[in-house]
Amino acid sequence: MNLSPTYGNFVLRGVVVGLADKKTFTEGQTDSGKWKKAQFGVKVSENSIIYVEIFGLKPSKVKLFKRGTNTGESLTVEWDDLYSSKYNDYRYANQVKTNLGRGNINDDLSLIAWDAIEYFEQRLKDGLNVLVKGSLQLSEYKGSPQEQFAIKELYVLENCNFKYKHPEAFFSQEIVYVSVDSFKENDGYRLNTRIINRNTSDYDAVPFNFYIYNKDVYDYFKNNISIGSTLRVHGNILNYVPLKIIDEYRVISGTAVKGLEVTGGNIRSINLNRYDVDRLDSTIINGSPFEEDTNIYEWGF
């Protein structure tokens, strides 16, 4: 069966938190070279924090790709020559854009992931208001679904006041549709899907469930989408603790909510009956969520 990866991306705005944690910046060594990782929170409302991350390797050589072409034209250069002006017509995979330390969102620079992590470690501070864009990585680990938000762009913005602010944390993801059903009485619906990831030599099919709280969205899937169809959906990133005000104090009023809420989709992206889900489920899940590159657009994807 010919499979294609189902790419996802995200965009969110909020305040950087958690940089003082010892686990924010980590590093190590593998057979491929040294690696670095950064993981920190972006507070998108008073009771919601989304954790974003970036992973970078430092190999001895780096493959560069010709800009503005889809031919796959590339060359391999030494690490120390990576930013040489003679390679201005080339780009590297997993580049990260940022205006941190530049003063203007339109005055950004592009760095390879390893260097971006070092740059963030030197300049990123708690309390900065940022816009973060990146790749949404959905995978499975020991039978549990995993959501990872890999940074591709990070821009510093003006100060943000959460007092009357709705969370700004959105995602877009292509899915293989399986079914929809109620997961709690009067408390929404569950969208059952498969996510196709590329691994080192093949593809993995990952079971992943989304939430739906709008009956019109539920009805559309129920009445118009057949099992095995692919389409691109979008919605809200949920990661919060319900709060209510009692005697002017905020108190926790329920259990934590974490997941991805589908609020709509792109009709033009629908490809009905694309895959045989039974055959799809026979694929082995063992891929890495950090092997893909993707593009992301402004609000609305």
PDB file of C-alpha atoms in Angstrom:
ATOM      1  CA  MET A   1       0.000   0.000   0.000  1.00  0.00           C
ATOM      2  CA  ASN A   2       1.422   3.403  -0.999  1.00  0.00           C
ATOM      3  CA  LEU A   3       1.418   5.698   2.053  1.00  0.00           C
ATOM      4  CA  SER A   4       2.034   9.418   2.428  1.00  0.00           C
ATOM      5  CA  PRO A   5       2.927  11.168   5.727  1.00  0.00           C
ATOM      6  CA  THR A   6       0.129  13.158   7.376  1.00  0.00           C
ATOM      7  CA  TYR A   7       1.855  16.408   8.342  1.00  0.00           C
ATOM      8  CA  GLY A   8       0.718  18.716  11.143  1.00  0.00           C
ATOM      9  CA  ASN A   9       1.674  22.154  12.406  1.00  0.00           C
ATOM     10  CA  PHE A  10       0.812  24.590  15.177  1.00  0.00           C
ATOM     11  CA  VAL A  11       0.878  28.261  16.093  1.00  0.00           C
ATOM     12  CA  LEU A  12       0.484  29.822  19.549  1.00  0.00           C
ATOM     13  CA  ARG A  13       1.048  33.108  21.368  1.00  0.00           C
ATOM     14  CA  GLY A  14       1.847  33.613  25.039  1.00  0.00           C
ATOM     15  CA  VAL A  15       4.490  34.225  27.682  1.00  0.00           C
ATOM     16  CA  VAL A  16       7.639  32.130  28.133  1.00  0.00           C
ATOM     17  CA  VAL A  17       7.794  30.257  31.476  1.00  0.00           C
ATOM     18  CA  GLY A  18       9.915  27.554  33.091  1.00  0.00           C
ATOM     19  CA  LEU A  19      13.408  28.457  31.877  1.00  0.00           C
ATOM     20  CA  ALA A  20      14.834  28.076  35.400  1.00  0.00           C
ATOM     21  CA  ASP A  21      14.134  24.326  35.352  1.00  0.00           C
ATOM     22  CA  LYS A  22      17.348  22.293  35.077  1.00  0.00           C
ATOM     23  CA  LYS A  23      15.736  20.148  32.381  1.00  0.00           C
ATOM     24  CA  THR A  24      15.013  23.083  30.065  1.00  0.00           C
ATOM     25  CA  PHE A  25      18.329  22.792  28.203  1.00  0.00           C
ATOM     26  CA  THR A  26      19.912  19.343  27.930  1.00  0.00           C
ATOM     27  CA  GLU A  27      22.593  17.782  25.748  1.00  0.00           C
ATOM     28  CA  GLY A  28      24.291  14.478  25.035  1.00  0.00           C
ATOM     29  CA  GLN A  29      26.143  12.311  22.532  1.00  0.00           C
ATOM     30  CA  THR A  30      25.029   9.693  19.980  1.00  0.00           C
ATOM     31  CA  ASP A  31      26.714   7.818  17.138  1.00  0.00           C
ATOM     32  CA  SER A  32      25.482  10.601  14.824  1.00  0.00           C
ATOM     33  CA  GLY A  33      27.178  13.315  16.861  1.00  0.00           C
ATOM     34  CA  LYS A  34      26.385  15.657  19.737  1.00  0.00           C
ATOM     35  CA  TRP A  35      22.804  16.694  20.410  1.00  0.00           C
ATOM     36  CA  LYS A  36      21.022  19.475  22.276  1.00  0.00           C
ATOM     37  CA  LYS A  37      17.405  19.866  23.300  1.00  0.00           C
ATOM     38  CA  ALA A  38      15.377  22.741  24.725  1.00  0.00           C
ATOM     39  CA  GLN A  39      11.905  22.397  26.261  1.00  0.00           C
ATOM     40  CA  PHE A  40       9.930  25.152  27.986  1.00  0.00           C
ATOM     41  CA  GLY A  41       6.388  26.387  28.534  1.00  0.00           C
ATOM     42  CA  VAL A  42       4.407  29.097  26.776  1.00  0.00           C
ATOM     43  CA  LYS A  43       1.597  30.386  28.982  1.00  0.00           C
ATOM     44  CA  VAL A  44      -1.316  31.090  26.635  1.00  0.00           C
ATOM     45  CA  SER A  45      -3.878  31.995  29.347  1.00  0.00           C
ATOM     46  CA  GLU A  46      -4.099  32.201  33.134  1.00  0.00           C
ATOM     47  CA  ASN A  47      -4.668  28.452  33.443  1.00  0.00           C
ATOM     48  CA  SER A  48      -3.111  27.054  30.259  1.00  0.00           C
ATOM     49  CA  ILE A  49       0.530  26.287  29.417  1.00  0.00           C
ATOM     50  CA  ILE A  50       1.689  24.603  26.205  1.00  0.00           C
ATOM     51  CA  TYR A  51       5.142  22.984  26.259  1.00  0.00           C
ATOM     52  CA  VAL A  52       7.237  23.472  23.130  1.00  0.00           C
ATOM     53  CA  GLU A  53      10.603  21.965  22.278  1.00  0.00           C
ATOM     54  CA  ILE A  54      13.449  21.895  19.794  1.00  0.00           C
ATOM     55  CA  PHE A  55      16.019  19.171  19.121  1.00  0.00           C
ATOM     56  CA  GLY A  56      19.290  19.666  17.257  1.00  0.00           C
ATOM     57  CA  LEU A  57      22.280  17.554  16.163  1.00  0.00           C
ATOM     58  CA  LYS A  58      25.848  18.673  15.466  1.00  0.00           C
ATOM     59  CA  PRO A  59      27.239  16.279  12.826  1.00  0.00           C
ATOM     60  CA  SER A  60      30.602  16.802  11.129  1.00  0.00           C
ATOM     61  CA  LYS A  61      28.903  17.504   7.781  1.00  0.00           C
ATOM     62  CA  VAL A  62      25.563  19.072   6.818  1.00  0.00           C
ATOM     63  CA  LYS A  63      23.466  18.567   3.672  1.00  0.00           C
ATOM     64  CA  LEU A  64      22.248  21.793   2.044  1.00  0.00           C
ATOM     65  CA  PHE A  65      19.407  22.051  -0.481  1.00  0.00           C
ATOM     66  CA  LYS A  66      19.104  24.479  -3.395  1.00  0.00           C
ATOM     67  CA  ARG A  67      16.629  27.269  -2.601  1.00  0.00           C
ATOM     68  CA  GLY A  68      13.580  27.798  -4.789  1.00  0.00           C
ATOM     69  CA  THR A  69      13.661  24.387  -6.455  1.00  0.00           C
ATOM     70  CA  ASN A  70      11.879  21.087  -5.950  1.00  0.00           C
ATOM     71  CA  THR A  71      14.518  19.020  -7.713  1.00  0.00           C
ATOM     72  CA  GLY A  72      16.224  17.844  -4.541  1.00  0.00           C
ATOM     73  CA  GLU A  73      19.504  19.422  -5.690  1.00  0.00           C
ATOM     74  CA  SER A  74      21.862  19.379  -2.726  1.00  0.00           C
ATOM     75  CA  LEU A  75      25.457  19.398  -1.577  1.00  0.00           C
ATOM     76  CA  THR A  76      27.251  18.397   1.627  1.00  0.00           C
ATOM     77  CA  VAL A  77      29.477  20.904   3.468  1.00  0.00           C
ATOM     78  CA  GLU A  78      31.624  20.933   6.579  1.00  0.00           C
ATOM     79  CA  TRP A  79      29.890  22.121   9.749  1.00  0.00           C
ATOM     80  CA  ASP A  80      32.235  25.135  10.084  1.00  0.00           C
ATOM     81  CA  ASP A  81      31.284  26.281   6.557  1.00  0.00           C
ATOM     82  CA  LEU A  82      27.551  26.137   7.204  1.00  0.00           C
ATOM     83  CA  TYR A  83      26.970  29.910   7.261  1.00  0.00           C
ATOM     84  CA  SER A  84      29.470  30.805   4.545  1.00  0.00           C
ATOM     85  CA  SER A  85      28.196  33.435   2.096  1.00  0.00           C
ATOM     86  CA  LYS A  86      29.054  31.167  -0.838  1.00  0.00           C
ATOM     87  CA  TYR A  87      26.128  28.943   0.205  1.00  0.00           C
ATOM     88  CA  ASN A  88      23.534  31.744   0.335  1.00  0.00           C
ATOM     89  CA  ASP A  89      21.584  30.034  -2.451  1.00  0.00           C
ATOM     90  CA  TYR A  90      21.169  26.917  -0.296  1.00  0.00           C
ATOM     91  CA  ARG A  91      19.137  26.087   2.783  1.00  0.00           C
ATOM     92  CA  TYR A  92      19.470  23.387   5.424  1.00  0.00           C
ATOM     93  CA  ALA A  93      16.752  21.104   6.771  1.00  0.00           C
ATOM     94  CA  ASN A  94      15.145  21.896  10.133  1.00  0.00           C
ATOM     95  CA  GLN A  95      16.135  25.562  10.006  1.00  0.00           C
ATOM     96  CA  VAL A  96      14.695  27.769  12.751  1.00  0.00           C
ATOM     97  CA  LYS A  97      13.670  31.402  12.285  1.00  0.00           C
ATOM     98  CA  THR A  98      13.758  33.930  15.144  1.00  0.00           C
ATOM     99  CA  ASN A  99      13.889  37.672  15.780  1.00  0.00           C
ATOM    100  CA  LEU A 100      15.092  37.169  19.367  1.00  0.00           C
ATOM    101  CA  GLY A 101      17.722  39.821  20.027  1.00  0.00           C
ATOM    102  CA  ARG A 102      16.961  41.537  16.694  1.00  0.00           C
ATOM    103  CA  GLY A 103      14.312  44.007  17.824  1.00  0.00           C
ATOM    104  CA  ASN A 104      11.788  43.579  15.004  1.00  0.00           C
ATOM    105  CA  ILE A 105       9.588  40.676  13.902  1.00  0.00           C
ATOM    106  CA  ASN A 106      10.496  41.469  10.299  1.00  0.00           C
ATOM    107  CA  ASP A 107      14.224  41.414  11.096  1.00  0.00           C
ATOM    108  CA  ASP A 108      14.748  37.698  11.678  1.00  0.00           C
ATOM    109  CA  LEU A 109      17.567  35.249  11.117  1.00  0.00           C
ATOM    110  CA  SER A 110      17.628  31.563  10.210  1.00  0.00           C
ATOM    111  CA  LEU A 111      19.691  29.090  12.210  1.00  0.00           C
ATOM    112  CA  ILE A 112      20.221  25.364  12.123  1.00  0.00           C
ATOM    113  CA  ALA A 113      18.459  23.752  15.102  1.00  0.00           C
ATOM    114  CA  TRP A 114      21.675  23.158  17.105  1.00  0.00           C
ATOM    115  CA  ASP A 115      22.667  26.837  16.873  1.00  0.00           C
ATOM    116  CA  ALA A 116      19.101  27.995  17.549  1.00  0.00           C
ATOM    117  CA  ILE A 117      19.138  26.128  20.863  1.00  0.00           C
ATOM    118  CA  GLU A 118      22.389  27.831  21.890  1.00  0.00           C
ATOM    119  CA  TYR A 119      20.923  31.167  20.781  1.00  0.00           C
ATOM    120  CA  PHE A 120      17.785  30.615  22.883  1.00  0.00           C
ATOM    121  CA  GLU A 121      19.856  29.553  25.902  1.00  0.00           C
ATOM    122  CA  GLN A 122      21.765  32.831  25.767  1.00  0.00           C
ATOM    123  CA  ARG A 123      18.873  35.213  25.005  1.00  0.00           C
ATOM    124  CA  LEU A 124      15.500  33.703  25.912  1.00  0.00           C
ATOM    125  CA  LYS A 125      14.035  34.919  29.248  1.00  0.00           C
ATOM    126  CA  ASP A 126      10.962  34.097  31.310  1.00  0.00           C
ATOM    127  CA  GLY A 127       8.214  36.667  30.803  1.00  0.00           C
ATOM    128  CA  LEU A 128       8.892  37.341  27.126  1.00  0.00           C
ATOM    129  CA  ASN A 129       5.745  37.473  25.021  1.00  0.00           C
ATOM    130  CA  VAL A 130       6.297  35.258  21.982  1.00  0.00           C
ATOM    131  CA  LEU A 131       4.673  33.910  18.846  1.00  0.00           C
ATOM    132  CA  VAL A 132       5.740  30.301  18.235  1.00  0.00           C
ATOM    133  CA  LYS A 133       5.150  28.278  15.062  1.00  0.00           C
ATOM    134  CA  GLY A 134       6.241  24.769  14.340  1.00  0.00           C
ATOM    135  CA  SER A 135       5.659  21.143  13.498  1.00  0.00           C
ATOM    136  CA  LEU A 136       3.041  19.123  15.376  1.00  0.00           C
ATOM    137  CA  GLN A 137       4.416  15.623  15.987  1.00  0.00           C
ATOM    138  CA  LEU A 138       1.852  12.939  16.917  1.00  0.00           C
ATOM    139  CA  SER A 139       3.297   9.572  17.882  1.00  0.00           C
ATOM    140  CA  GLU A 140       2.825   6.643  20.236  1.00  0.00           C
ATOM    141  CA  TYR A 141       5.027   5.605  23.159  1.00  0.00           C
ATOM    142  CA  LYS A 142       4.336   2.428  25.136  1.00  0.00           C
ATOM    143  CA  GLY A 143       0.742   2.404  23.974  1.00  0.00           C
ATOM    144  CA  SER A 144       0.014   6.043  24.846  1.00  0.00           C
ATOM    145  CA  PRO A 145      -0.410   8.891  22.327  1.00  0.00           C
ATOM    146  CA  GLN A 146       2.229  11.621  22.445  1.00  0.00           C
ATOM    147  CA  GLU A 147       1.921  15.243  21.319  1.00  0.00           C
ATOM    148  CA  GLN A 148       5.114  17.187  20.664  1.00  0.00           C
ATOM    149  CA  PHE A 149       5.321  20.782  19.496  1.00  0.00           C
ATOM    150  CA  ALA A 150       8.636  21.216  17.665  1.00  0.00           C
ATOM    151  CA  ILE A 151       9.708  24.854  17.230  1.00  0.00           C
ATOM    152  CA  LYS A 152      10.350  26.127  13.697  1.00  0.00           C
ATOM    153  CA  GLU A 153       9.826  29.849  14.322  1.00  0.00           C
ATOM    154  CA  LEU A 154       9.961  31.978  17.483  1.00  0.00           C
ATOM    155  CA  TYR A 155       9.297  35.725  17.475  1.00  0.00           C
ATOM    156  CA  VAL A 156       9.277  38.161  20.388  1.00  0.00           C
ATOM    157  CA  LEU A 157       6.138  40.353  20.474  1.00  0.00           C
ATOM    158  CA  GLU A 158       4.791  43.172  22.625  1.00  0.00           C
ATOM    159  CA  ASN A 159       3.622  42.546  26.199  1.00  0.00           C
ATOM    160  CA  CYS A 160       0.530  40.403  26.684  1.00  0.00           C
ATOM    161  CA  ASN A 161      -2.258  40.849  29.271  1.00  0.00           C
ATOM    162  CA  PHE A 162      -4.135  37.625  30.093  1.00  0.00           C
ATOM    163  CA  LYS A 163      -6.925  39.246  32.134  1.00  0.00           C
ATOM    164  CA  TYR A 164      -9.548  39.057  29.369  1.00  0.00           C
ATOM    165  CA  LYS A 165      -7.606  36.924  26.910  1.00  0.00           C
ATOM    166  CA  HIS A 166      -8.791  33.738  25.225  1.00  0.00           C
ATOM    167  CA  PRO A 167      -6.036  31.166  24.648  1.00  0.00           C
ATOM    168  CA  GLU A 168      -4.334  31.482  21.266  1.00  0.00           C
ATOM    169  CA  ALA A 169      -3.032  27.970  20.634  1.00  0.00           C
ATOM    170  CA  PHE A 170      -4.081  26.352  17.349  1.00  0.00           C
ATOM    171  CA  PHE A 171      -3.161  23.319  15.267  1.00  0.00           C
ATOM    172  CA  SER A 172      -3.693  21.911  11.789  1.00  0.00           C
ATOM    173  CA  GLN A 173      -3.257  18.210  10.990  1.00  0.00           C
ATOM    174  CA  GLU A 174      -3.947  15.836   8.127  1.00  0.00           C
ATOM    175  CA  ILE A 175      -5.662  12.664   9.379  1.00  0.00           C
ATOM    176  CA  VAL A 176      -6.882   9.287   8.223  1.00  0.00           C
ATOM    177  CA  TYR A 177     -10.503   9.118   9.400  1.00  0.00           C
ATOM    178  CA  VAL A 178     -11.738   6.015  11.230  1.00  0.00           C
ATOM    179  CA  SER A 179     -14.870   6.926  13.240  1.00  0.00           C
ATOM    180  CA  VAL A 180     -16.544   9.336  15.681  1.00  0.00           C
ATOM    181  CA  ASP A 181     -18.360   8.456  18.900  1.00  0.00           C
ATOM    182  CA  SER A 182     -19.422   9.896  22.249  1.00  0.00           C
ATOM    183  CA  PHE A 183     -16.748   9.655  24.934  1.00  0.00           C
ATOM    184  CA  LYS A 184     -18.836  11.059  27.794  1.00  0.00           C
ATOM    185  CA  GLU A 185     -22.538  11.647  28.006  1.00  0.00           C
ATOM    186  CA  ASN A 186     -23.304  15.276  27.073  1.00  0.00           C
ATOM    187  CA  ASP A 187     -19.585  16.052  27.097  1.00  0.00           C
ATOM    188  CA  GLY A 188     -18.560  15.912  23.467  1.00  0.00           C
ATOM    189  CA  TYR A 189     -17.303  13.357  20.992  1.00  0.00           C
ATOM    190  CA  ARG A 190     -14.160  11.422  20.164  1.00  0.00           C
ATOM    191  CA  LEU A 191     -12.687  11.506  16.652  1.00  0.00           C
ATOM    192  CA  ASN A 192     -10.761   8.276  16.023  1.00  0.00           C
ATOM    193  CA  THR A 193      -7.991   8.581  13.433  1.00  0.00           C
ATOM    194  CA  ARG A 194      -4.698   7.221  12.180  1.00  0.00           C
ATOM    195  CA  ILE A 195      -1.617   9.415  11.742  1.00  0.00           C
ATOM    196  CA  ILE A 196       0.988   8.295   9.191  1.00  0.00           C
ATOM    197  CA  ASN A 197       4.609   9.053  10.129  1.00  0.00           C
ATOM    198  CA  ARG A 198       7.747   8.354   8.127  1.00  0.00           C
ATOM    199  CA  ASN A 199      10.478   6.374   9.911  1.00  0.00           C
ATOM    200  CA  THR A 200      14.000   5.612   8.724  1.00  0.00           C
ATOM    201  CA  SER A 201      12.937   3.056   6.105  1.00  0.00           C
ATOM    202  CA  ASP A 202       9.130   2.936   5.917  1.00  0.00           C
ATOM    203  CA  TYR A 203       5.940   4.386   7.421  1.00  0.00           C
ATOM    204  CA  ASP A 204       4.125   3.956  10.741  1.00  0.00           C
ATOM    205  CA  ALA A 205       0.363   4.190  11.362  1.00  0.00           C
ATOM    206  CA  VAL A 206      -0.326   5.733  14.766  1.00  0.00           C
ATOM    207  CA  PRO A 207      -3.801   5.583  16.390  1.00  0.00           C
ATOM    208  CA  PHE A 208      -4.709   9.055  17.688  1.00  0.00           C
ATOM    209  CA  ASN A 209      -7.956  10.433  19.132  1.00  0.00           C
ATOM    210  CA  PHE A 210      -9.090  14.061  18.891  1.00  0.00           C
ATOM    211  CA  TYR A 211     -11.944  15.791  20.743  1.00  0.00           C
ATOM    212  CA  ILE A 212     -15.031  17.392  19.166  1.00  0.00           C
ATOM    213  CA  TYR A 213     -17.346  19.646  21.205  1.00  0.00           C
ATOM    214  CA  ASN A 214     -19.422  21.037  18.327  1.00  0.00           C
ATOM    215  CA  LYS A 215     -22.300  18.812  17.143  1.00  0.00           C
ATOM    216  CA  ASP A 216     -22.237  20.303  13.635  1.00  0.00           C
ATOM    217  CA  VAL A 217     -18.623  19.163  13.278  1.00  0.00           C
ATOM    218  CA  TYR A 218     -19.557  15.720  14.625  1.00  0.00           C
ATOM    219  CA  ASP A 219     -22.489  15.447  12.209  1.00  0.00           C
ATOM    220  CA  TYR A 220     -20.316  16.379   9.246  1.00  0.00           C
ATOM    221  CA  PHE A 221     -17.878  13.563   9.977  1.00  0.00           C
ATOM    222  CA  LYS A 222     -20.699  11.121  10.680  1.00  0.00           C
ATOM    223  CA  ASN A 223     -22.610  11.891   7.498  1.00  0.00           C
ATOM    224  CA  ASN A 224     -19.960  12.839   4.940  1.00  0.00           C
ATOM    225  CA  ILE A 225     -16.625  11.142   5.690  1.00  0.00           C
ATOM    226  CA  SER A 226     -16.075   7.413   5.103  1.00  0.00           C
ATOM    227  CA  ILE A 227     -13.546   5.221   6.894  1.00  0.00           C
ATOM    228  CA  GLY A 228     -10.070   5.420   5.377  1.00  0.00           C
ATOM    229  CA  SER A 229     -10.586   8.921   3.957  1.00  0.00           C
ATOM    230  CA  THR A 230      -7.928  11.592   4.501  1.00  0.00           C
ATOM    231  CA  LEU A 231      -8.503  15.278   5.185  1.00  0.00           C
ATOM    232  CA  ARG A 232      -6.922  18.232   6.969  1.00  0.00           C
ATOM    233  CA  VAL A 233      -8.558  19.334  10.225  1.00  0.00           C
ATOM    234  CA  HIS A 234      -7.831  22.293  12.495  1.00  0.00           C
ATOM    235  CA  GLY A 235      -8.700  23.415  16.008  1.00  0.00           C
ATOM    236  CA  ASN A 236      -7.521  24.270  19.506  1.00  0.00           C
ATOM    237  CA  ILE A 237      -4.631  22.898  21.555  1.00  0.00           C
ATOM    238  CA  LEU A 238      -6.033  22.077  25.011  1.00  0.00           C
ATOM    239  CA  ASN A 239      -3.823  21.874  28.092  1.00  0.00           C
ATOM    240  CA  TYR A 240      -5.424  23.522  31.102  1.00  0.00           C
ATOM    241  CA  VAL A 241      -6.888  23.094  34.584  1.00  0.00           C
ATOM    242  CA  PRO A 242     -10.514  24.326  34.981  1.00  0.00           C
ATOM    243  CA  LEU A 243     -10.741  27.250  37.411  1.00  0.00           C
ATOM    244  CA  LYS A 244     -13.545  29.209  39.044  1.00  0.00           C
ATOM    245  CA  ILE A 245     -13.652  32.256  41.319  1.00  0.00           C
ATOM    246  CA  ILE A 246     -14.671  31.732  44.967  1.00  0.00           C
ATOM    247  CA  ASP A 247     -14.442  34.711  47.328  1.00  0.00           C
ATOM    248  CA  GLU A 248     -12.177  36.475  44.805  1.00  0.00           C
ATOM    249  CA  TYR A 249      -9.761  33.520  44.712  1.00  0.00           C
ATOM    250  CA  ARG A 250      -9.141  31.211  41.762  1.00  0.00           C
ATOM    251  CA  VAL A 251      -9.639  27.565  42.731  1.00  0.00           C
ATOM    252  CA  ILE A 252      -9.379  24.370  40.683  1.00  0.00           C
ATOM    253  CA  SER A 253     -12.855  23.195  39.689  1.00  0.00           C
ATOM    254  CA  GLY A 254     -12.138  19.950  37.848  1.00  0.00           C
ATOM    255  CA  THR A 255      -9.577  17.575  36.410  1.00  0.00           C
ATOM    256  CA  ALA A 256      -6.927  18.716  33.945  1.00  0.00           C
ATOM    257  CA  VAL A 257      -7.909  18.782  30.266  1.00  0.00           C
ATOM    258  CA  LYS A 258      -5.304  17.848  27.669  1.00  0.00           C
ATOM    259  CA  GLY A 259      -5.736  17.069  23.971  1.00  0.00           C
ATOM    260  CA  LEU A 260      -6.537  18.493  20.546  1.00  0.00           C
ATOM    261  CA  GLU A 261     -10.034  19.847  19.848  1.00  0.00           C
ATOM    262  CA  VAL A 262     -11.180  19.749  16.212  1.00  0.00           C
ATOM    263  CA  THR A 263     -13.312  22.777  15.314  1.00  0.00           C
ATOM    264  CA  GLY A 264     -13.370  22.376  11.536  1.00  0.00           C
ATOM    265  CA  GLY A 265     -11.596  21.156   8.437  1.00  0.00           C
ATOM    266  CA  ASN A 266     -10.733  21.848   4.825  1.00  0.00           C
ATOM    267  CA  ILE A 267     -13.345  20.415   2.448  1.00  0.00           C
ATOM    268  CA  ARG A 268     -10.980  20.664  -0.528  1.00  0.00           C
ATOM    269  CA  SER A 269      -8.486  18.407   1.278  1.00  0.00           C
ATOM    270  CA  ILE A 270     -10.912  15.445   1.503  1.00  0.00           C
ATOM    271  CA  ASN A 271      -9.772  12.300  -0.301  1.00  0.00           C
ATOM    272  CA  LEU A 272     -12.539   9.731   0.222  1.00  0.00           C
ATOM    273  CA  ASN A 273     -11.729   6.044   0.839  1.00  0.00           C
ATOM    274  CA  ARG A 274      -8.001   6.615   0.357  1.00  0.00           C
ATOM    275  CA  TYR A 275      -6.724   3.817   2.620  1.00  0.00           C
ATOM    276  CA  ASP A 276      -7.756   0.374   3.811  1.00  0.00           C
ATOM    277  CA  VAL A 277      -7.567   0.941   7.594  1.00  0.00           C
ATOM    278  CA  ASP A 278      -7.226  -2.784   8.348  1.00  0.00           C
ATOM    279  CA  ARG A 279      -4.107  -2.955   6.194  1.00  0.00           C
ATOM    280  CA  LEU A 280      -2.919   0.360   7.590  1.00  0.00           C
ATOM    281  CA  ASP A 281      -3.122  -0.994  11.137  1.00  0.00           C
ATOM    282  CA  SER A 282      -0.777  -3.831  10.233  1.00  0.00           C
ATOM    283  CA  THR A 283       2.151  -1.392   9.963  1.00  0.00           C
ATOM    284  CA  ILE A 284       4.659  -1.402  12.823  1.00  0.00           C
ATOM    285  CA  ILE A 285       4.933   1.746  14.938  1.00  0.00           C
ATOM    286  CA  ASN A 286       8.577   2.474  15.662  1.00  0.00           C
ATOM    287  CA  GLY A 287       9.431   5.793  14.036  1.00  0.00           C
ATOM    288  CA  SER A 288      10.981   8.990  15.372  1.00  0.00           C
ATOM    289  CA  PRO A 289       8.831  12.154  15.560  1.00  0.00           C
ATOM    290  CA  PHE A 290      11.860  14.398  14.863  1.00  0.00           C
ATOM    291  CA  GLU A 291      12.649  13.388  11.280  1.00  0.00           C
ATOM    292  CA  GLU A 292      10.279  15.576   9.287  1.00  0.00           C
ATOM    293  CA  ASP A 293      10.309  19.187   8.156  1.00  0.00           C
ATOM    294  CA  THR A 294       7.152  21.136   7.357  1.00  0.00           C
ATOM    295  CA  ASN A 295       5.933  24.615   6.527  1.00  0.00           C
ATOM    296  CA  ILE A 296       3.445  26.640   8.554  1.00  0.00           C
ATOM    297  CA  TYR A 297       1.383  29.648   7.651  1.00  0.00           C
ATOM    298  CA  GLU A 298      -0.314  32.448   9.595  1.00  0.00           C
ATOM    299  CA  TRP A 299      -3.460  32.080  11.698  1.00  0.00           C
ATOM    300  CA  GLY A 300      -5.829  29.629  10.024  1.00  0.00           C
ATOM    301  CA  PHE A 301      -2.950  27.665   8.479  1.00  0.00           C
TER     302      PHE A 301
END
